[in-house]
mmCIF file of C-alpha atoms in Angstrom:
data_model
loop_
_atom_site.group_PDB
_atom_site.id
_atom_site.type_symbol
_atom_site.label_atom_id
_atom_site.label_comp_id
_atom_site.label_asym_id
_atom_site.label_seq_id
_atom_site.Cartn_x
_atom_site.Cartn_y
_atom_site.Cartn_z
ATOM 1 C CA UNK A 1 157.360 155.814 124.820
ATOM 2 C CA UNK A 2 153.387 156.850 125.626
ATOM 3 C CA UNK A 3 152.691 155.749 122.088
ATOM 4 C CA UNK A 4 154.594 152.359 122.356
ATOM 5 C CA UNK A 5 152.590 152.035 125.828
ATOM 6 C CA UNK A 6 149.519 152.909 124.211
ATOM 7 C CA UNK A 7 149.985 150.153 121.273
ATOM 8 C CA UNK A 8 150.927 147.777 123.704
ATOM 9 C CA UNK A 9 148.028 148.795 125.925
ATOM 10 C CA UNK A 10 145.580 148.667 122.811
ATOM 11 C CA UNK A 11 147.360 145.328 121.582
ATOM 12 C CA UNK A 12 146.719 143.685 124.879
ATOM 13 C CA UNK A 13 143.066 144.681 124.671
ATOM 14 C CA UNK A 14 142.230 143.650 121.589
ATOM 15 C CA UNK A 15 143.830 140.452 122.283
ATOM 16 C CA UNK A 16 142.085 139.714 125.300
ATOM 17 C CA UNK A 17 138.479 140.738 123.121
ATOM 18 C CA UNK A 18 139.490 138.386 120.553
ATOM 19 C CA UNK A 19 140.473 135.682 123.049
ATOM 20 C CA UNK A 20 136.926 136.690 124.820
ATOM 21 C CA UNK A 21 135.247 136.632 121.020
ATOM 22 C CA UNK A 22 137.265 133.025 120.349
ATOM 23 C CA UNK A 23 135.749 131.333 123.398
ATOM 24 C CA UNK A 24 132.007 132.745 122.859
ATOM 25 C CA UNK A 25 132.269 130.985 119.595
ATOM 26 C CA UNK A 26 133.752 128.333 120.718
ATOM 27 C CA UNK A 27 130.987 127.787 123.145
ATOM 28 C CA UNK A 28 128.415 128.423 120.574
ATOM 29 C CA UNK A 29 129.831 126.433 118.450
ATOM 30 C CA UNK A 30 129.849 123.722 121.140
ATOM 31 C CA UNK A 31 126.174 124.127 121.792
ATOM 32 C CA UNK A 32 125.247 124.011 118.473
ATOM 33 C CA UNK A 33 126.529 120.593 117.834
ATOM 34 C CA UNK A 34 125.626 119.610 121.531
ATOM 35 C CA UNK A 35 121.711 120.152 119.963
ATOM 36 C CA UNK A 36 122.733 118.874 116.666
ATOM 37 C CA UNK A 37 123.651 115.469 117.890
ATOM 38 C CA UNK A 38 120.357 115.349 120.347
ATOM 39 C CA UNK A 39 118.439 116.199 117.530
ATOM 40 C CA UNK A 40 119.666 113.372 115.474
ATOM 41 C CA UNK A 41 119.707 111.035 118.378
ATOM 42 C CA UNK A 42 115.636 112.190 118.418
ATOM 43 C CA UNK A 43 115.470 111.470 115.102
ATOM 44 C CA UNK A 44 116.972 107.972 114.926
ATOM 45 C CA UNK A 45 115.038 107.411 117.833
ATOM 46 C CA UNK A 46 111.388 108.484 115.541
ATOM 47 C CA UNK A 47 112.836 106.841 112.657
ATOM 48 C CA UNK A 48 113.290 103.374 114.546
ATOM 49 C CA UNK A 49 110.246 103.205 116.218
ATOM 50 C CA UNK A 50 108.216 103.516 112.576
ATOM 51 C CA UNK A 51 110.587 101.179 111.057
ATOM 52 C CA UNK A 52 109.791 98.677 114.185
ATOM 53 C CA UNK A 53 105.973 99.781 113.761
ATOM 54 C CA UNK A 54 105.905 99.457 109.490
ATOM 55 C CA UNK A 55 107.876 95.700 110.448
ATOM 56 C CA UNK A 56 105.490 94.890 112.940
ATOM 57 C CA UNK A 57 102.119 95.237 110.389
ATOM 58 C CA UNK A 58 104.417 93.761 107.349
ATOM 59 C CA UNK A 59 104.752 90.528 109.520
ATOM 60 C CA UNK A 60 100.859 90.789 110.499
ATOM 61 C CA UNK A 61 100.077 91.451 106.737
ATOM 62 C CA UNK A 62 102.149 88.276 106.000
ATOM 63 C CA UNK A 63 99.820 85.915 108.549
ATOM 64 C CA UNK A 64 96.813 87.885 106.978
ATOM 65 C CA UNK A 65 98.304 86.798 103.712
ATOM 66 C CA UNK A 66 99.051 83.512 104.589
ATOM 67 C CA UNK A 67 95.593 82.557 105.762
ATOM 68 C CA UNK A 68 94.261 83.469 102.638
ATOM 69 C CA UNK A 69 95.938 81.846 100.709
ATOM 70 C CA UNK A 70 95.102 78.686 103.038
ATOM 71 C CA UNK A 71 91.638 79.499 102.716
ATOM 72 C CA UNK A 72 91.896 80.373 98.976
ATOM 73 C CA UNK A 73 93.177 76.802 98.419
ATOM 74 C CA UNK A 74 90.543 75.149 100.148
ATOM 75 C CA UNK A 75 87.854 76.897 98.958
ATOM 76 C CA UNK A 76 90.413 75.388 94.714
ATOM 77 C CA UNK A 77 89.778 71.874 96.536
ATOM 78 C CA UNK A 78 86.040 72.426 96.833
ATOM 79 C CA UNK A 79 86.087 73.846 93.733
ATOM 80 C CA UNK A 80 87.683 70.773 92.188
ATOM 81 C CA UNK A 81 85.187 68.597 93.675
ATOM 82 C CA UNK A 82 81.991 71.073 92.629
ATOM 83 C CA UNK A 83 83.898 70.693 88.367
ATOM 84 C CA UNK A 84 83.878 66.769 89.293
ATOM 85 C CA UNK A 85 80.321 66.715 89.901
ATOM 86 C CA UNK A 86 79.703 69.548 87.232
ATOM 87 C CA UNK A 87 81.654 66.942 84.859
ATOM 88 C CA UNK A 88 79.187 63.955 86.291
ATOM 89 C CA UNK A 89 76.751 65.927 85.713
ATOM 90 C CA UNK A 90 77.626 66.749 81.823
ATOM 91 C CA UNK A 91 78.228 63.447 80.815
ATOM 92 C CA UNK A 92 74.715 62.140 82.378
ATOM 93 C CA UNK A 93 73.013 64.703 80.620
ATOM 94 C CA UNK A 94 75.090 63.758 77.153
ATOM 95 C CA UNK A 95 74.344 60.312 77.060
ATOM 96 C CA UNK A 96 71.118 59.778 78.667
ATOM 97 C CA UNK A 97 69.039 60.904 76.292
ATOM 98 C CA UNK A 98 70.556 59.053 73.380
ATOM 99 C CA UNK A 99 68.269 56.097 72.440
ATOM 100 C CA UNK A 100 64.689 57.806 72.021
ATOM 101 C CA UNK A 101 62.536 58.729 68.949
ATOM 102 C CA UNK A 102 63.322 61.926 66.824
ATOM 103 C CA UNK A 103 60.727 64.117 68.226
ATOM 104 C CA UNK A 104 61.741 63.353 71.785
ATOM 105 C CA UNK A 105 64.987 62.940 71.356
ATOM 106 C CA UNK A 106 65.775 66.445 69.506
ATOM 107 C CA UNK A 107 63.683 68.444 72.649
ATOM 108 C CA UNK A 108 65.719 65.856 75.449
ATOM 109 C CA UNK A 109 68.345 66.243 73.658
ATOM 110 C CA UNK A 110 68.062 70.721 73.974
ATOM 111 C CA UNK A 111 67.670 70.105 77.329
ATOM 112 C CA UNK A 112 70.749 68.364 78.152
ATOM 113 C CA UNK A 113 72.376 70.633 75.803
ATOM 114 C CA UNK A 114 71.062 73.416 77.863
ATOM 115 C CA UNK A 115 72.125 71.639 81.716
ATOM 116 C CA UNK A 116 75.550 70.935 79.895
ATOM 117 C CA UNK A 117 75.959 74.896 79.417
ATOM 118 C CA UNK A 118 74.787 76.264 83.030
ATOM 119 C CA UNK A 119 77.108 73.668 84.124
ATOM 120 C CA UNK A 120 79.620 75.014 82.316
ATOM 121 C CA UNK A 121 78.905 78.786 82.941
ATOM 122 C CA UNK A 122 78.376 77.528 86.843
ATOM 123 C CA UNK A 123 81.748 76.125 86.511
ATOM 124 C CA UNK A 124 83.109 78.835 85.050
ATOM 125 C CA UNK A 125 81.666 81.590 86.802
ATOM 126 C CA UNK A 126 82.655 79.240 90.398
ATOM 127 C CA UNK A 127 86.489 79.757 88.939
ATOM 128 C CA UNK A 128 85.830 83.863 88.260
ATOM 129 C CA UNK A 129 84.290 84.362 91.928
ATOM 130 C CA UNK A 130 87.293 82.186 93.409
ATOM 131 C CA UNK A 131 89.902 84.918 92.040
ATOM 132 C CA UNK A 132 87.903 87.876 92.825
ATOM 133 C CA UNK A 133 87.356 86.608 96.045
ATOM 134 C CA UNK A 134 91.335 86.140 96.777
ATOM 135 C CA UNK A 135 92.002 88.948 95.219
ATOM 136 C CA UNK A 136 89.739 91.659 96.870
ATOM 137 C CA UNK A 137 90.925 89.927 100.272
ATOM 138 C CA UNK A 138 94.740 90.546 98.791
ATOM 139 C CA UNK A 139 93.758 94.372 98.499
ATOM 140 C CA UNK A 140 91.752 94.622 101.645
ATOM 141 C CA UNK A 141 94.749 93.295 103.291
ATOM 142 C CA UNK A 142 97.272 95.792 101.853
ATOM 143 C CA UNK A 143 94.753 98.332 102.421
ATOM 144 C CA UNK A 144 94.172 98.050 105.859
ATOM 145 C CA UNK A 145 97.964 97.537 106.446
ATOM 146 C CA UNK A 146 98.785 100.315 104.862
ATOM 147 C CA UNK A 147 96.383 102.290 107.274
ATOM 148 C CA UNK A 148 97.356 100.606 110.045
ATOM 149 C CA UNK A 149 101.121 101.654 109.247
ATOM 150 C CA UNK A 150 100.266 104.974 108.425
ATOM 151 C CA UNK A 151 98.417 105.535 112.387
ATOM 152 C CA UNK A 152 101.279 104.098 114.139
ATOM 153 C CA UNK A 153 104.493 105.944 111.731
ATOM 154 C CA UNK A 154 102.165 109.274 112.589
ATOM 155 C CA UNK A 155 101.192 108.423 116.247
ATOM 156 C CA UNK A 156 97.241 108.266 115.250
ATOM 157 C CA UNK A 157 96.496 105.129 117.063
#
């Protein structure tokens, strides 16, 4: 009978430790989730704010973009008036020096030979600077966005 009391006595103890152990764990295991979700929450919360920062400069990039390309166009319509007058230009030069003596007309005709090419080249090199110019403004624009999204995502402003 003491040894069936002192089971019953040692049962009920460990019982009550493992019930004790169970609800530390429990708890624990409750507290560890309870930070879990807060740090997520955190996290979405971080994650949100540089997605709504990284949208914010994509739409300012797309003005940026936008008014370069408006400018880039009207600087093609000046262009296309500076190749008319280039092309004026050309055909004066070809045919004005057509009805003169030999001697004359060979060193008039070098000359106009020589205005025909520089108006060519300044045609020419009018078209180069037109796409270098829209497309270092293209790269300064993804540039600076890029910066500009990299100070807010990291809190550098």
């Amino acid at each position: 009978m003491l040894c069936a009391g002192a089971y019953w006595c040692y049962s009920r103890g460990y019982q009550k430790a493992d019930t004790s152990w169970k609800f530390q764990w429990a708890q624990r295991d409750l507290t560890d989730a309870t930070a879990a979700l807060q740090h997520e929450v955190t996290e979405r919360a971080k994650e949100q704010r540089r997605q709504h920062a990284a949208d914010e400069e994509r739409k300012r990039a797309d003005e940026e973009l936008a008014k370069i390309q408006a400018d880039a166009d009207a600087a093609e319509r000046a262009r296309g008036g500076l190749q008319q007058q280039l092309a004026a230009v050309q055909r004066q030069l070809a045919g004005s020096e057509t009805g003169r003596l030999s001697a004359l007309a060979a060193a008039s005709q070098a000359k106009a030979e020589t205005g025909i090419l520089l108006a060519q080249l300044l045609g020419e090199a009018d078209d180069l600077a037109g796409k270098f110019a829209k497309e270092a403004d293209e790269r300064y624009v993804a540039g600076s966005t890029c910066e500009r999204t990299w100070d807010k995502v990291t809190g550098q402003n």
